[in-house]
């Protein structure tokens, strides 16, 4: 399987990422394959989900040429004809096709806006803007949410302000927004085509060198401040020339906002380790 894999630099429509893993429940030779990108809907006037789906078919043979014998002859990222040929010959069978958009929000989690109404899942904004895992976020928070809802009903604290405390400010989730921002290719096209790949390659090399304790949480979409601090420090030492480029393309305002969330992450982490054990005994 693959996780956040790229096999080309960014194009005008964005930086494409692949993910794939075996679907053993459906058969020994069945695979699930994703193509996705990140975009700002206010800065993507020509983006089309249908056009991206067409890109998927054209690029799939090159991506899966080592995992599917019917794509072994793929030599470029524009070989959609191999998909048609494999389908006609019966060497490829499509079980299910899905496509769509996952909304994410900068000010996540989203506070309740109306009395007696609570948003959950994707609508609550508790999912990471990197992984779009609304269902996964719901399962992680469901025990806390259900017990809090019981308390809210018993106390008749069902106004919008009270219910907003069910999804409080979370600095690690807020800080993740800037990571997504680095993956978004602006329409003006001023970023180098290798901007995202250079950033990803450097950071994954750093996390791999720092060990499983840093790499695994990131792959599980769990942002830990101390691990992130190590990665950033190592990236600055190993590729200092990329830091000014990163600041320029992200923008000083976005960076300052991220530093505020990162500082809060460190503060929350310190309070958790200093006071958490005592509070759990109360």
mmCIF file of C-alpha atoms in Angstrom:
data_model
loop_
_atom_site.group_PDB
_atom_site.id
_atom_site.type_symbol
_atom_site.label_atom_id
_atom_site.label_comp_id
_atom_site.label_asym_id
_atom_site.label_seq_id
_atom_site.Cartn_x
_atom_site.Cartn_y
_atom_site.Cartn_z
ATOM 1 C CA UNK A 1 0.000 0.000 0.000
ATOM 2 C CA UNK A 2 0.883 3.674 -0.297
ATOM 3 C CA UNK A 3 0.254 6.700 1.893
ATOM 4 C CA UNK A 4 0.459 10.262 0.485
ATOM 5 C CA UNK A 5 2.419 9.096 -2.574
ATOM 6 C CA UNK A 6 3.322 11.383 -5.476
ATOM 7 C CA UNK A 7 4.880 10.450 -8.811
ATOM 8 C CA UNK A 8 4.954 13.887 -10.432
ATOM 9 C CA UNK A 9 5.322 17.547 -9.518
ATOM 10 C CA UNK A 10 2.338 19.866 -9.222
ATOM 11 C CA UNK A 11 0.318 20.870 -12.253
ATOM 12 C CA UNK A 12 -2.013 23.822 -12.805
ATOM 13 C CA UNK A 13 -4.936 22.019 -11.173
ATOM 14 C CA UNK A 14 -2.945 21.163 -8.048
ATOM 15 C CA UNK A 15 -0.569 18.628 -6.559
ATOM 16 C CA UNK A 16 -1.907 15.106 -7.029
ATOM 17 C CA UNK A 17 -1.481 12.513 -4.291
ATOM 18 C CA UNK A 18 -2.119 8.771 -4.442
ATOM 19 C CA UNK A 19 -3.076 6.242 -1.810
ATOM 20 C CA UNK A 20 -3.651 2.526 -2.311
ATOM 21 C CA UNK A 21 -4.111 -0.556 -0.172
ATOM 22 C CA UNK A 22 -5.330 -4.143 -0.611
ATOM 23 C CA UNK A 23 -9.067 -4.766 -0.187
ATOM 24 C CA UNK A 24 -8.689 -8.328 1.113
ATOM 25 C CA UNK A 25 -12.324 -8.578 2.157
ATOM 26 C CA UNK A 26 -13.272 -8.504 -1.540
ATOM 27 C CA UNK A 27 -10.547 -10.824 -2.833
ATOM 28 C CA UNK A 28 -6.825 -11.513 -2.840
ATOM 29 C CA UNK A 29 -6.192 -9.412 -5.955
ATOM 30 C CA UNK A 30 -8.515 -6.468 -5.192
ATOM 31 C CA UNK A 31 -7.092 -3.032 -4.460
ATOM 32 C CA UNK A 32 -8.555 0.300 -3.420
ATOM 33 C CA UNK A 33 -6.870 3.276 -5.082
ATOM 34 C CA UNK A 34 -7.353 6.974 -4.366
ATOM 35 C CA UNK A 35 -6.292 10.087 -6.244
ATOM 36 C CA UNK A 36 -6.794 13.318 -4.337
ATOM 37 C CA UNK A 37 -5.656 16.909 -4.095
ATOM 38 C CA UNK A 38 -6.133 19.945 -1.855
ATOM 39 C CA UNK A 39 -7.605 23.214 -3.083
ATOM 40 C CA UNK A 40 -9.035 26.518 -1.965
ATOM 41 C CA UNK A 41 -12.533 26.796 -3.497
ATOM 42 C CA UNK A 42 -12.213 30.593 -3.641
ATOM 43 C CA UNK A 43 -9.057 30.254 -5.736
ATOM 44 C CA UNK A 44 -9.958 27.377 -8.056
ATOM 45 C CA UNK A 45 -12.395 28.793 -10.630
ATOM 46 C CA UNK A 46 -11.567 26.204 -13.290
ATOM 47 C CA UNK A 47 -11.411 23.118 -11.071
ATOM 48 C CA UNK A 48 -13.713 20.262 -12.038
ATOM 49 C CA UNK A 49 -14.233 17.008 -10.148
ATOM 50 C CA UNK A 50 -15.150 15.342 -13.439
ATOM 51 C CA UNK A 51 -11.900 16.523 -15.063
ATOM 52 C CA UNK A 52 -9.902 15.193 -12.102
ATOM 53 C CA UNK A 53 -11.683 11.856 -12.452
ATOM 54 C CA UNK A 54 -10.547 11.753 -16.072
ATOM 55 C CA UNK A 55 -6.994 12.438 -14.866
ATOM 56 C CA UNK A 56 -7.370 9.444 -12.536
ATOM 57 C CA UNK A 57 -8.052 7.083 -15.446
ATOM 58 C CA UNK A 58 -5.204 8.526 -17.512
ATOM 59 C CA UNK A 59 -2.659 8.349 -14.674
ATOM 60 C CA UNK A 60 -3.733 5.094 -13.017
ATOM 61 C CA UNK A 61 -1.752 2.716 -15.297
ATOM 62 C CA UNK A 62 1.583 4.417 -14.581
ATOM 63 C CA UNK A 63 0.893 4.466 -10.855
ATOM 64 C CA UNK A 64 -0.181 0.802 -10.648
ATOM 65 C CA UNK A 65 2.127 -0.652 -13.291
ATOM 66 C CA UNK A 66 4.022 -2.690 -10.675
ATOM 67 C CA UNK A 67 0.863 -4.013 -8.999
ATOM 68 C CA UNK A 68 -1.303 -4.873 -12.014
ATOM 69 C CA UNK A 69 -0.023 -6.971 -14.906
ATOM 70 C CA UNK A 70 -2.439 -5.274 -17.310
ATOM 71 C CA UNK A 71 -0.607 -1.953 -16.722
ATOM 72 C CA UNK A 72 2.944 -3.290 -16.996
ATOM 73 C CA UNK A 73 3.482 -1.481 -20.309
ATOM 74 C CA UNK A 74 2.593 1.962 -18.927
ATOM 75 C CA UNK A 75 5.451 4.356 -19.651
ATOM 76 C CA UNK A 76 3.823 7.741 -19.069
ATOM 77 C CA UNK A 77 1.154 9.436 -16.986
ATOM 78 C CA UNK A 78 -1.226 9.635 -19.963
ATOM 79 C CA UNK A 79 -2.145 6.031 -20.737
ATOM 80 C CA UNK A 80 -5.890 5.885 -20.229
ATOM 81 C CA UNK A 81 -6.027 3.649 -23.304
ATOM 82 C CA UNK A 82 -4.572 0.838 -21.180
ATOM 83 C CA UNK A 83 -7.574 1.015 -18.861
ATOM 84 C CA UNK A 84 -9.975 0.622 -21.794
ATOM 85 C CA UNK A 85 -7.924 -2.271 -23.200
ATOM 86 C CA UNK A 86 -7.744 -4.036 -19.825
ATOM 87 C CA UNK A 87 -11.508 -3.686 -19.329
ATOM 88 C CA UNK A 88 -12.259 -4.989 -22.841
ATOM 89 C CA UNK A 89 -9.971 -8.006 -22.349
ATOM 90 C CA UNK A 90 -11.351 -8.821 -18.921
ATOM 91 C CA UNK A 91 -7.985 -8.372 -17.187
ATOM 92 C CA UNK A 92 -9.365 -5.475 -15.149
ATOM 93 C CA UNK A 93 -12.652 -5.386 -13.261
ATOM 94 C CA UNK A 94 -13.981 -2.247 -11.586
ATOM 95 C CA UNK A 95 -15.973 -2.967 -8.437
ATOM 96 C CA UNK A 96 -16.940 0.565 -7.435
ATOM 97 C CA UNK A 97 -16.153 4.177 -8.380
ATOM 98 C CA UNK A 98 -16.544 7.105 -6.003
ATOM 99 C CA UNK A 99 -15.639 10.768 -6.348
ATOM 100 C CA UNK A 100 -16.478 13.993 -4.585
ATOM 101 C CA UNK A 101 -15.375 16.867 -2.387
ATOM 102 C CA UNK A 102 -14.606 16.923 1.348
ATOM 103 C CA UNK A 103 -15.050 20.353 2.967
ATOM 104 C CA UNK A 104 -12.619 21.432 5.680
ATOM 105 C CA UNK A 105 -12.638 24.590 7.748
ATOM 106 C CA UNK A 106 -9.921 26.901 8.927
ATOM 107 C CA UNK A 107 -11.662 27.689 12.230
ATOM 108 C CA UNK A 108 -12.117 24.058 13.224
ATOM 109 C CA UNK A 109 -13.821 22.727 15.244
ATOM 110 C CA UNK A 110 -16.923 24.691 14.312
ATOM 111 C CA UNK A 111 -18.911 26.082 17.269
ATOM 112 C CA UNK A 112 -22.650 25.532 17.473
ATOM 113 C CA UNK A 113 -24.571 28.389 15.844
ATOM 114 C CA UNK A 114 -28.115 27.528 16.900
ATOM 115 C CA UNK A 115 -29.858 26.515 20.108
ATOM 116 C CA UNK A 116 -30.591 22.806 20.632
ATOM 117 C CA UNK A 117 -28.579 21.780 17.555
ATOM 118 C CA UNK A 118 -25.255 19.939 17.660
ATOM 119 C CA UNK A 119 -23.098 19.216 14.598
ATOM 120 C CA UNK A 120 -21.191 15.910 14.479
ATOM 121 C CA UNK A 121 -18.902 14.215 11.980
ATOM 122 C CA UNK A 122 -17.829 16.288 8.964
ATOM 123 C CA UNK A 123 -20.327 19.039 9.832
ATOM 124 C CA UNK A 124 -18.599 19.699 13.169
ATOM 125 C CA UNK A 125 -15.184 20.384 11.661
ATOM 126 C CA UNK A 126 -13.463 18.060 14.155
ATOM 127 C CA UNK A 127 -11.794 16.178 11.298
ATOM 128 C CA UNK A 128 -8.284 16.940 10.187
ATOM 129 C CA UNK A 129 -7.987 19.119 7.064
ATOM 130 C CA UNK A 130 -5.258 16.714 5.929
ATOM 131 C CA UNK A 131 -7.025 13.359 6.153
ATOM 132 C CA UNK A 132 -10.705 14.383 5.813
ATOM 133 C CA UNK A 133 -11.478 11.759 8.473
ATOM 134 C CA UNK A 134 -14.870 12.937 9.698
ATOM 135 C CA UNK A 135 -16.023 9.439 10.619
ATOM 136 C CA UNK A 136 -12.727 8.623 12.313
ATOM 137 C CA UNK A 137 -12.846 11.883 14.253
ATOM 138 C CA UNK A 138 -16.381 11.089 15.360
ATOM 139 C CA UNK A 139 -15.383 7.664 16.684
ATOM 140 C CA UNK A 140 -12.488 9.199 18.626
ATOM 141 C CA UNK A 141 -14.730 11.830 20.203
ATOM 142 C CA UNK A 142 -17.985 9.895 20.564
ATOM 143 C CA UNK A 143 -17.503 8.879 24.200
ATOM 144 C CA UNK A 144 -16.699 12.446 25.211
ATOM 145 C CA UNK A 145 -19.563 13.855 23.117
ATOM 146 C CA UNK A 146 -22.215 11.462 24.397
ATOM 147 C CA UNK A 147 -21.351 12.036 28.063
ATOM 148 C CA UNK A 148 -21.210 15.813 27.491
ATOM 149 C CA UNK A 149 -24.611 15.759 25.749
ATOM 150 C CA UNK A 150 -26.120 13.891 28.681
ATOM 151 C CA UNK A 151 -24.777 16.573 31.035
ATOM 152 C CA UNK A 152 -26.057 19.345 28.749
ATOM 153 C CA UNK A 153 -29.576 17.885 28.654
ATOM 154 C CA UNK A 154 -29.664 17.367 32.413
ATOM 155 C CA UNK A 155 -28.494 20.929 33.041
ATOM 156 C CA UNK A 156 -30.742 22.347 30.309
ATOM 157 C CA UNK A 157 -27.642 23.987 28.834
ATOM 158 C CA UNK A 158 -28.880 23.721 25.258
ATOM 159 C CA UNK A 159 -28.303 27.247 23.987
ATOM 160 C CA UNK A 160 -25.766 27.762 21.197
ATOM 161 C CA UNK A 161 -23.119 29.222 23.495
ATOM 162 C CA UNK A 162 -23.272 26.295 25.918
ATOM 163 C CA UNK A 163 -23.280 23.708 23.141
ATOM 164 C CA UNK A 164 -20.219 25.325 21.555
ATOM 165 C CA UNK A 165 -18.173 23.992 24.479
ATOM 166 C CA UNK A 166 -18.744 20.475 23.143
ATOM 167 C CA UNK A 167 -16.274 21.236 20.334
ATOM 168 C CA UNK A 168 -13.754 23.539 22.007
ATOM 169 C CA UNK A 169 -10.676 25.163 20.509
ATOM 170 C CA UNK A 170 -8.049 22.522 19.707
ATOM 171 C CA UNK A 171 -4.642 24.020 18.832
ATOM 172 C CA UNK A 172 -3.258 20.937 17.094
ATOM 173 C CA UNK A 173 -6.282 20.825 14.780
ATOM 174 C CA UNK A 174 -6.026 24.559 14.099
ATOM 175 C CA UNK A 175 -2.288 24.240 13.365
ATOM 176 C CA UNK A 176 -2.920 21.427 10.876
ATOM 177 C CA UNK A 177 -4.651 23.924 8.621
ATOM 178 C CA UNK A 178 -1.314 25.416 7.569
ATOM 179 C CA UNK A 179 -0.022 21.987 6.571
ATOM 180 C CA UNK A 180 -2.948 21.737 4.185
ATOM 181 C CA UNK A 181 -2.229 25.274 3.004
ATOM 182 C CA UNK A 182 1.256 24.211 1.851
ATOM 183 C CA UNK A 183 -0.321 21.501 -0.335
ATOM 184 C CA UNK A 184 -2.698 23.903 -2.100
ATOM 185 C CA UNK A 185 -1.348 25.121 -5.439
ATOM 186 C CA UNK A 186 -2.490 28.741 -5.962
ATOM 187 C CA UNK A 187 -4.032 29.655 -9.295
ATOM 188 C CA UNK A 188 -1.427 32.370 -9.965
ATOM 189 C CA UNK A 189 1.168 29.597 -10.356
ATOM 190 C CA UNK A 190 4.113 31.374 -8.733
ATOM 191 C CA UNK A 191 5.237 28.391 -6.665
ATOM 192 C CA UNK A 192 7.957 26.102 -8.048
ATOM 193 C CA UNK A 193 6.454 22.891 -9.422
ATOM 194 C CA UNK A 194 8.529 20.813 -6.973
ATOM 195 C CA UNK A 195 7.511 22.890 -3.915
ATOM 196 C CA UNK A 196 5.259 20.259 -2.310
ATOM 197 C CA UNK A 197 7.444 17.277 -3.175
ATOM 198 C CA UNK A 198 10.549 18.965 -1.794
ATOM 199 C CA UNK A 199 8.748 19.775 1.427
ATOM 200 C CA UNK A 200 7.282 16.276 1.787
ATOM 201 C CA UNK A 201 10.532 14.499 0.969
ATOM 202 C CA UNK A 202 12.526 16.517 3.485
ATOM 203 C CA UNK A 203 10.018 16.114 6.294
ATOM 204 C CA UNK A 204 9.494 12.394 5.759
ATOM 205 C CA UNK A 205 13.232 11.826 5.748
ATOM 206 C CA UNK A 206 13.467 13.775 8.989
ATOM 207 C CA UNK A 207 10.604 11.875 10.636
ATOM 208 C CA UNK A 208 12.064 8.561 9.526
ATOM 209 C CA UNK A 209 15.437 9.469 11.044
ATOM 210 C CA UNK A 210 13.775 10.616 14.271
ATOM 211 C CA UNK A 211 12.167 7.228 14.684
ATOM 212 C CA UNK A 212 8.839 5.475 15.038
ATOM 213 C CA UNK A 213 7.726 7.702 17.904
ATOM 214 C CA UNK A 214 7.619 10.693 15.553
ATOM 215 C CA UNK A 215 6.725 9.037 12.237
ATOM 216 C CA UNK A 216 3.814 6.856 13.360
ATOM 217 C CA UNK A 217 1.706 9.647 14.969
ATOM 218 C CA UNK A 218 2.053 11.797 11.849
ATOM 219 C CA UNK A 219 0.939 8.938 9.599
ATOM 220 C CA UNK A 220 -2.007 8.443 11.947
ATOM 221 C CA UNK A 221 -2.786 12.164 11.591
ATOM 222 C CA UNK A 222 -2.020 12.868 15.244
ATOM 223 C CA UNK A 223 -0.063 16.114 15.580
ATOM 224 C CA UNK A 224 2.173 16.050 18.663
ATOM 225 C CA UNK A 225 3.948 19.312 19.554
ATOM 226 C CA UNK A 226 7.228 17.872 20.787
ATOM 227 C CA UNK A 227 7.593 15.585 17.775
ATOM 228 C CA UNK A 228 6.677 18.444 15.443
ATOM 229 C CA UNK A 229 9.271 20.662 17.122
ATOM 230 C CA UNK A 230 11.962 18.057 16.446
ATOM 231 C CA UNK A 231 10.944 17.761 12.786
ATOM 232 C CA UNK A 232 10.960 21.538 12.269
ATOM 233 C CA UNK A 233 14.346 21.937 13.946
ATOM 234 C CA UNK A 234 15.871 19.161 11.826
ATOM 235 C CA UNK A 235 14.348 20.582 8.644
ATOM 236 C CA UNK A 236 15.883 23.986 9.409
ATOM 237 C CA UNK A 237 19.315 22.429 9.914
ATOM 238 C CA UNK A 238 19.221 20.202 6.846
ATOM 239 C CA UNK A 239 17.535 22.484 4.322
ATOM 240 C CA UNK A 240 17.828 26.089 5.576
ATOM 241 C CA UNK A 241 17.444 27.479 2.053
ATOM 242 C CA UNK A 242 13.880 26.156 1.923
ATOM 243 C CA UNK A 243 12.737 28.147 4.974
ATOM 244 C CA UNK A 244 12.630 31.602 3.277
ATOM 245 C CA UNK A 245 10.884 30.015 0.282
ATOM 246 C CA UNK A 246 8.322 28.434 2.579
ATOM 247 C CA UNK A 247 7.666 31.691 4.428
ATOM 248 C CA UNK A 248 7.339 33.623 1.165
ATOM 249 C CA UNK A 249 4.772 31.285 -0.393
ATOM 250 C CA UNK A 250 2.758 30.726 2.783
ATOM 251 C CA UNK A 251 2.750 34.389 3.744
ATOM 252 C CA UNK A 252 3.737 36.151 6.981
ATOM 253 C CA UNK A 253 0.136 36.484 8.198
ATOM 254 C CA UNK A 254 -0.571 32.769 7.820
ATOM 255 C CA UNK A 255 2.754 31.918 9.447
ATOM 256 C CA UNK A 256 2.132 34.207 12.426
ATOM 257 C CA UNK A 257 -1.295 32.645 12.917
ATOM 258 C CA UNK A 258 0.235 29.174 12.804
ATOM 259 C CA UNK A 259 2.933 30.116 15.325
ATOM 260 C CA UNK A 260 0.182 31.196 17.713
ATOM 261 C CA UNK A 261 -1.500 27.811 17.443
ATOM 262 C CA UNK A 262 1.835 26.027 17.753
ATOM 263 C CA UNK A 263 2.663 27.976 20.930
ATOM 264 C CA UNK A 264 -0.730 26.956 22.296
ATOM 265 C CA UNK A 265 0.020 23.338 21.421
ATOM 266 C CA UNK A 266 3.183 23.491 23.521
ATOM 267 C CA UNK A 267 1.298 25.169 26.383
ATOM 268 C CA UNK A 268 -1.530 22.612 26.290
ATOM 269 C CA UNK A 269 1.016 19.783 26.197
ATOM 270 C CA UNK A 270 2.878 21.189 29.207
ATOM 271 C CA UNK A 271 -0.369 21.601 31.164
ATOM 272 C CA UNK A 272 -1.463 18.090 30.244
ATOM 273 C CA UNK A 273 1.706 16.527 31.634
ATOM 274 C CA UNK A 274 1.850 18.812 34.659
ATOM 275 C CA UNK A 275 -1.796 18.753 35.717
ATOM 276 C CA UNK A 276 -3.380 15.872 33.843
ATOM 277 C CA UNK A 277 -2.525 13.095 36.331
ATOM 278 C CA UNK A 278 -3.767 15.190 39.247
ATOM 279 C CA UNK A 279 -7.029 16.148 37.547
ATOM 280 C CA UNK A 280 -7.762 12.537 36.635
ATOM 281 C CA UNK A 281 -7.598 11.656 40.327
ATOM 282 C CA UNK A 282 -10.248 14.235 41.229
#
